[in-house]
PDB file of C-alpha atoms in Angstrom:
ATOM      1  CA  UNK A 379       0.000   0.000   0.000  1.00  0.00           C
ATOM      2  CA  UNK A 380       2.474   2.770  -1.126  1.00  0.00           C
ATOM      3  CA  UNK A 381       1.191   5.668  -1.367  1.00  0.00           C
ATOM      4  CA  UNK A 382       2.947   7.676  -4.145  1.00  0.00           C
ATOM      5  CA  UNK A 383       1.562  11.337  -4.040  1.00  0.00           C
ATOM      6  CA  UNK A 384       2.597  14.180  -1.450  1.00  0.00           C
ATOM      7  CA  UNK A 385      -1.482  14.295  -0.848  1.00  0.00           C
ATOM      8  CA  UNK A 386      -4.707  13.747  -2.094  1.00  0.00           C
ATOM      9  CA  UNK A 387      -8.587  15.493  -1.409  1.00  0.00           C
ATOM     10  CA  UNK A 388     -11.219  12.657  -0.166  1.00  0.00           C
ATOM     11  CA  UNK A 389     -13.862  14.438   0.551  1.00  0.00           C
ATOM     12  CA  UNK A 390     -14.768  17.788   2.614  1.00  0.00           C
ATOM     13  CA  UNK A 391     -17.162  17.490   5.708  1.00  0.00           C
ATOM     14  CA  UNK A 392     -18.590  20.431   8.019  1.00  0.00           C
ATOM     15  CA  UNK A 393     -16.497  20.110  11.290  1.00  0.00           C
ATOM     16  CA  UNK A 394     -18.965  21.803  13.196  1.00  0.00           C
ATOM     17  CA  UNK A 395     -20.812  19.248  15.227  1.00  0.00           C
ATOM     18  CA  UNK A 396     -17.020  17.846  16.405  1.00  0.00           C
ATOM     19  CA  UNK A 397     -15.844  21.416  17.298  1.00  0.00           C
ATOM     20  CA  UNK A 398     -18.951  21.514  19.597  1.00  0.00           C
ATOM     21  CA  UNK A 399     -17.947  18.704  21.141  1.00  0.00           C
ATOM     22  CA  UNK A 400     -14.182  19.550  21.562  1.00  0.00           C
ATOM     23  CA  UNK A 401     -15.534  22.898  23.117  1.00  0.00           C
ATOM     24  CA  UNK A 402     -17.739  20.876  25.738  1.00  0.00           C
ATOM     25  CA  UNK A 403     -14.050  19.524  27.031  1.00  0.00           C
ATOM     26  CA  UNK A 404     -12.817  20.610  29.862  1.00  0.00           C
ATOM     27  CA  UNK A 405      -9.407  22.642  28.763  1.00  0.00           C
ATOM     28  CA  UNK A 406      -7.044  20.347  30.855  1.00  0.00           C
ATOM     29  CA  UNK A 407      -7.933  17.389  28.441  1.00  0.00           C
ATOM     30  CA  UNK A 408      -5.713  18.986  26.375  1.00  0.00           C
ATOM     31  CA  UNK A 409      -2.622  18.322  29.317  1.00  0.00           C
ATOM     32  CA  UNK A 410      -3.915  14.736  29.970  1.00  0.00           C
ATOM     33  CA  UNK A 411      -1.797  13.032  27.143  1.00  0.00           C
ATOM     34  CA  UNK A 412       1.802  14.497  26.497  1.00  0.00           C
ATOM     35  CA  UNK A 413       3.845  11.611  24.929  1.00  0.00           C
ATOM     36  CA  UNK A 414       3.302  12.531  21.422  1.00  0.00           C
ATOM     37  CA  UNK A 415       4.740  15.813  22.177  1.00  0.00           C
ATOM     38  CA  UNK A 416       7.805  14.639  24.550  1.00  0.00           C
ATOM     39  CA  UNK A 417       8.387  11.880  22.531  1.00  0.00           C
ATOM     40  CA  UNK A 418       8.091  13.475  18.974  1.00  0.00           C
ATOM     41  CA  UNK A 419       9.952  16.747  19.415  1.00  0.00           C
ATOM     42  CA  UNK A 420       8.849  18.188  16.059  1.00  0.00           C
ATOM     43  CA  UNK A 421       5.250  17.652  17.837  1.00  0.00           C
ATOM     44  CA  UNK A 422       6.131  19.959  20.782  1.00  0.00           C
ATOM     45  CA  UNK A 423       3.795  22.702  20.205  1.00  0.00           C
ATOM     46  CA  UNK A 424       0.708  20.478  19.101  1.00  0.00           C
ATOM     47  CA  UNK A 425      -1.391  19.513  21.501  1.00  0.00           C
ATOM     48  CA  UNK A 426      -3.290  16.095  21.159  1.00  0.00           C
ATOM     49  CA  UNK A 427      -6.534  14.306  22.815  1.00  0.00           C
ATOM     50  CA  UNK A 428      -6.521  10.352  21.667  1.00  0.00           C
ATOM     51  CA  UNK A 429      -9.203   8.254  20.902  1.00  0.00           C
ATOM     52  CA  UNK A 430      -6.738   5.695  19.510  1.00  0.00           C
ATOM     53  CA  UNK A 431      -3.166   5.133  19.439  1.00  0.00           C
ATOM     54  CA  UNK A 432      -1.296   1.817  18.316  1.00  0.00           C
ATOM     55  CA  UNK A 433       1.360   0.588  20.435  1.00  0.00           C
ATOM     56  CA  UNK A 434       3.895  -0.262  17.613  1.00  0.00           C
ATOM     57  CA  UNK A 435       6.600  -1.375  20.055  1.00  0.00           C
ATOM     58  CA  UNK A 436       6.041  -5.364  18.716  1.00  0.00           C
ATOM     59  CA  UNK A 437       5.583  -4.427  15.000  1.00  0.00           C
ATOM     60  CA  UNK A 438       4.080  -6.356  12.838  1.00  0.00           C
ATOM     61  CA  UNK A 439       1.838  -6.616  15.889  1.00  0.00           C
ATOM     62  CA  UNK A 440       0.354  -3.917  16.951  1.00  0.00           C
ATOM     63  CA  UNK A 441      -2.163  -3.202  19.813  1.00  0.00           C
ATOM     64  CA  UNK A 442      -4.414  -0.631  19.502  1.00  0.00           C
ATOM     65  CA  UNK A 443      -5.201   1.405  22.898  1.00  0.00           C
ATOM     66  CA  UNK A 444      -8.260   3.156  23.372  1.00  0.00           C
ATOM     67  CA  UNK A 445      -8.810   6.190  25.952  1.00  0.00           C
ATOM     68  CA  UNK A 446     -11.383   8.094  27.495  1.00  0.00           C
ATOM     69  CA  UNK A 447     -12.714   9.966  24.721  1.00  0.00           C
ATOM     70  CA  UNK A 448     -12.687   6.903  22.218  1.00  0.00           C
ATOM     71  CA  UNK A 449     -16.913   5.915  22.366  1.00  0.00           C
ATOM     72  CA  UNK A 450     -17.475   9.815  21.389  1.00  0.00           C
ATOM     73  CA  UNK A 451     -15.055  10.660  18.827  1.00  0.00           C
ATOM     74  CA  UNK A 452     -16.081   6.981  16.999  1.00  0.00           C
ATOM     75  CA  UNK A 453     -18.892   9.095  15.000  1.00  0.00           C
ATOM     76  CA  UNK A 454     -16.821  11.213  13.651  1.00  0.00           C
ATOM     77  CA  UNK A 455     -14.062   9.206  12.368  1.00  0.00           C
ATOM     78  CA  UNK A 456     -17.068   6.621  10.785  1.00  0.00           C
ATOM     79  CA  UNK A 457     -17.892   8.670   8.099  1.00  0.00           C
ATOM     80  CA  UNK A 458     -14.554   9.440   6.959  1.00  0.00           C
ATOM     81  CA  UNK A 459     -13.859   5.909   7.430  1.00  0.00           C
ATOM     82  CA  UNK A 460     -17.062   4.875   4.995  1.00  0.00           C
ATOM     83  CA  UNK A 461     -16.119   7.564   2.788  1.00  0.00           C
ATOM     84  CA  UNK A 462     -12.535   5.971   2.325  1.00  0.00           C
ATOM     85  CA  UNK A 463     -13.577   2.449   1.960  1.00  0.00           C
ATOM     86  CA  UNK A 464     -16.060   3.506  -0.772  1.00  0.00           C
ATOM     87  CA  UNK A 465     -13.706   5.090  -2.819  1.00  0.00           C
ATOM     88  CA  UNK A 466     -10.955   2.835  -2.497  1.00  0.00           C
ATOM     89  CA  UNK A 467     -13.339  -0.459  -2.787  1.00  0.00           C
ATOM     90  CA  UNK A 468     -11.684  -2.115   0.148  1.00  0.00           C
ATOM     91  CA  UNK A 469     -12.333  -2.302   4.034  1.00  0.00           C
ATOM     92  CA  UNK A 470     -10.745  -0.162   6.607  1.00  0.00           C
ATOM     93  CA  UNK A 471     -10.100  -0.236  10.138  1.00  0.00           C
ATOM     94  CA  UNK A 472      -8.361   2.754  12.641  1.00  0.00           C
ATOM     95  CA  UNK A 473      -5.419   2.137  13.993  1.00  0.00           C
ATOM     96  CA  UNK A 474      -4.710   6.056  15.139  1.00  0.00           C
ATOM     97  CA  UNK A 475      -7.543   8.129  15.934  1.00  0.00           C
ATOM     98  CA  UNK A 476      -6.458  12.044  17.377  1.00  0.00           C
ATOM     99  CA  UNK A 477      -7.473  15.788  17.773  1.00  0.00           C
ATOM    100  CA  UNK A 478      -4.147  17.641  17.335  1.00  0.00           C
ATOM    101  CA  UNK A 479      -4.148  21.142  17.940  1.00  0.00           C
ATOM    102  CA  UNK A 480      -1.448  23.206  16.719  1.00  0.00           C
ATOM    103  CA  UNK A 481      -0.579  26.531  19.260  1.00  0.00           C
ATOM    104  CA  UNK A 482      -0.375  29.484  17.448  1.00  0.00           C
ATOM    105  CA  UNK A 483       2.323  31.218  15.209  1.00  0.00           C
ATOM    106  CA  UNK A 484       3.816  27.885  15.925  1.00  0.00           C
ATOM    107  CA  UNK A 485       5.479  25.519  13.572  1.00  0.00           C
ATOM    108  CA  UNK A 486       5.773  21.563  13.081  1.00  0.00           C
ATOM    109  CA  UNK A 487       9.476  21.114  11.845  1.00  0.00           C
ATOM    110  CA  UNK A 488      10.342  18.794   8.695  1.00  0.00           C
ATOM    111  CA  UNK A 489      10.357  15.156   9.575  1.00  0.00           C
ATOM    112  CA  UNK A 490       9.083  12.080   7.759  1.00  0.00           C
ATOM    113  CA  UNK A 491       7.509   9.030   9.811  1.00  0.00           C
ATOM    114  CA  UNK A 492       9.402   6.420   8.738  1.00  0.00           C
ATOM    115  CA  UNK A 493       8.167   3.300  11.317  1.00  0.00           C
ATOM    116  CA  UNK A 494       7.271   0.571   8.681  1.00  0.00           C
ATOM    117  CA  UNK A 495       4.010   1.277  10.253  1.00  0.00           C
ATOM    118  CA  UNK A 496       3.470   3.699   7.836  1.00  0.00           C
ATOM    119  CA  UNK A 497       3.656   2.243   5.235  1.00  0.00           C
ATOM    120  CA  UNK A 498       0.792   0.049   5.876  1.00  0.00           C
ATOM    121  CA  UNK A 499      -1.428   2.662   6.364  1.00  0.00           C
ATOM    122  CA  UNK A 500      -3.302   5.689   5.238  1.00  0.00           C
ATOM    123  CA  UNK A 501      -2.837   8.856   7.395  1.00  0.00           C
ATOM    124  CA  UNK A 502      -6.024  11.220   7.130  1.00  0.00           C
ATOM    125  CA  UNK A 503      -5.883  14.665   7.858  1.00  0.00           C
ATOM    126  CA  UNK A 504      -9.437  16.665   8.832  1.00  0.00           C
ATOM    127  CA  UNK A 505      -9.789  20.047   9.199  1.00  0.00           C
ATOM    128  CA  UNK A 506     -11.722  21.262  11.784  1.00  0.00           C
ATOM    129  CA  UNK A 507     -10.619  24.935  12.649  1.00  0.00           C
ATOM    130  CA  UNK A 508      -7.842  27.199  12.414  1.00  0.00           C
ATOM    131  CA  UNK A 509      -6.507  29.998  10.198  1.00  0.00           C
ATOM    132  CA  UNK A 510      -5.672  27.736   7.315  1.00  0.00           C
ATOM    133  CA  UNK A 511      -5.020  31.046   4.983  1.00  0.00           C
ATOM    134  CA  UNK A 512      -2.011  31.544   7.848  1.00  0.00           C
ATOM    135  CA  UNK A 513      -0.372  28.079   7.133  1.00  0.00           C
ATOM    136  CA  UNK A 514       2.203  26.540   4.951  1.00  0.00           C
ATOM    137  CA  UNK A 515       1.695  22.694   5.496  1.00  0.00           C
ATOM    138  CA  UNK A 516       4.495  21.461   3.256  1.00  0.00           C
ATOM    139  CA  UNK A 517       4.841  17.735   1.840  1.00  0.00           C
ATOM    140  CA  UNK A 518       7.898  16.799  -0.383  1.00  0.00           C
ATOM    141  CA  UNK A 519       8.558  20.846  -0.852  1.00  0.00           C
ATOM    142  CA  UNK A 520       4.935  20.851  -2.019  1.00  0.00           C
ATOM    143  CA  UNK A 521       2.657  23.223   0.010  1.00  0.00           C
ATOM    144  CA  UNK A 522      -0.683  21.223   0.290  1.00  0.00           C
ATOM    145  CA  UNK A 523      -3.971  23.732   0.453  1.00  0.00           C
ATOM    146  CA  UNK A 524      -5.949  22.824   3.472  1.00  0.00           C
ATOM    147  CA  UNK A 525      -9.264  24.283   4.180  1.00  0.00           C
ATOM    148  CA  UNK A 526     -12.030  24.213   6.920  1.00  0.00           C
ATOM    149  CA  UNK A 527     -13.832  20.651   6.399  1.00  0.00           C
ATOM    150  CA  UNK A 528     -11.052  19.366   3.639  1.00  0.00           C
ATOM    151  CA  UNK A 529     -10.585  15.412   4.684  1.00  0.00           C
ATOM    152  CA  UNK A 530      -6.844  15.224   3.163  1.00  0.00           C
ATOM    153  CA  UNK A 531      -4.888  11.939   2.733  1.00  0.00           C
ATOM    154  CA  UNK A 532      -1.394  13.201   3.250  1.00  0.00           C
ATOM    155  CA  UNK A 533       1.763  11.013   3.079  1.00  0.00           C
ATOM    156  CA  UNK A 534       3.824  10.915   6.063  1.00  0.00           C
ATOM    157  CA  UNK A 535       6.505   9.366   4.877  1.00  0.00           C
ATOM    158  CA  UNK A 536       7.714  11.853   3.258  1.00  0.00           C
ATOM    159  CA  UNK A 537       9.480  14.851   4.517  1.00  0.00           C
ATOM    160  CA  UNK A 538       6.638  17.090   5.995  1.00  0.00           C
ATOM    161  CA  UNK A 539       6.234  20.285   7.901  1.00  0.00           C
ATOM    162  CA  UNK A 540       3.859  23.285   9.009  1.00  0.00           C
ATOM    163  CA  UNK A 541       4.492  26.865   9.561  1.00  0.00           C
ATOM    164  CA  UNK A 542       1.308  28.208  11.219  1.00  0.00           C
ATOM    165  CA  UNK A 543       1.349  31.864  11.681  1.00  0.00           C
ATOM    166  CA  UNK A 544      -2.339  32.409  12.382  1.00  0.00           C
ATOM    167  CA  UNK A 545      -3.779  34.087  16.161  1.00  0.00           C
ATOM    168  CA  UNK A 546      -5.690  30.918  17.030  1.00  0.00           C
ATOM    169  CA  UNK A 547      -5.523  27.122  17.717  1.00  0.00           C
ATOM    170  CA  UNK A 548      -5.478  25.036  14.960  1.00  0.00           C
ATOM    171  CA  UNK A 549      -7.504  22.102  15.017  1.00  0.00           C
ATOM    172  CA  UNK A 550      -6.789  18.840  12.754  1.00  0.00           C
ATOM    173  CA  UNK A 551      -8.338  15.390  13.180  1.00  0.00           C
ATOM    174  CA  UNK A 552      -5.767  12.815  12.417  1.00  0.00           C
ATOM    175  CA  UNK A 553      -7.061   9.123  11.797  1.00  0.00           C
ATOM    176  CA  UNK A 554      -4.757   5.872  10.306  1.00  0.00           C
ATOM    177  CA  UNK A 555      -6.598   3.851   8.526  1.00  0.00           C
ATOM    178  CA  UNK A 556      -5.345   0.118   8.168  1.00  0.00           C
ATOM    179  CA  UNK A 557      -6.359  -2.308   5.037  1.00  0.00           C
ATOM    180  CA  UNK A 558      -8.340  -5.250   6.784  1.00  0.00           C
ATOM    181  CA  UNK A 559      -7.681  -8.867   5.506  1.00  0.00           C
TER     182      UNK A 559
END
């Protein structure tokens, strides 16, 4: 499953009914889960709230871990889950599920996830909020336009970055979506 553009468009969905939620959190949820950030130091000014995250320390195994917010994000995710399948004729399950949101005039320096992980997988980008005018999300040396409700397959493995310059959060919802057998 190799991916071999910098990005793609899947669909575009109104993020409004998931920013409602998001705003009915209490703001320390946002502190609650810091190893993305401490581990991933390119990730140090993006906060994150998990639904799903894959232990990948026994790869090809994995074990997906759910959290507290898992049961109501699962909606969301669904759709672009259905919309995925559909297009690609083929069954999907999530291995990642996340709410990352990017402080502002903050940046996201280059990396590329390498973890054979990747390239198993499909990582989905979903814009939710933000001043997406005020960002340079960069794949490949490619800057990829990203606009409220864009659902945007992106590929991680190669070199990526942001430069966000805009005055508030920026909120993406990042899913991996795994080829079932």
């Amino acid at each position: 499953m190799d991916i071999i553009y910098p990005s793609k468009q899947i669909t575009t969905l109104a993020p409004d009914g998931f920013m409602d939620y998001l705003r009915s959190l209490d703001e320390s949820e946002w502190d609650n889960y810091t190893d993305r950030q401490t581990r991933f130091n390119q990730h140090q000014h993006t906060k994150t709230i998990p639904a799903l995250f894959p232990d990948r320390s026994a790869f090809p195994e994995i074990t997906i871990n759910d959290f507290p917010h898992t049961e109501d994000m699962r909606p969301f995710w669904q759709e672009l889950v259905d919309v995925f399948s559909e297009q690609n004729s083929e069954q999907y399950i999530v291995t990642t599920a996340m709410v990352v949101r990017l402080s502002p005039e903050c940046s996201i320096e280059t990396h590329s996830d390498t973890h054979p992980y990747f390239a198993l997988t499909h990582r989905i980008h979903w814009a939710l909020e933000g001043d997406y005018d005020d960002m340079d999300f960069v794949i490949a040396g490619e800057k990829i336009e990203m606009k409220k409700g864009d659902v945007i397959e992106i590929n991680n493995r190669l070199p990526h970055s942001v430069k966000y310059t805009g005055k508030g959060y920026r909120y993406n919802f990042v899913i991996d979506l795994f080829k079932t057998p």
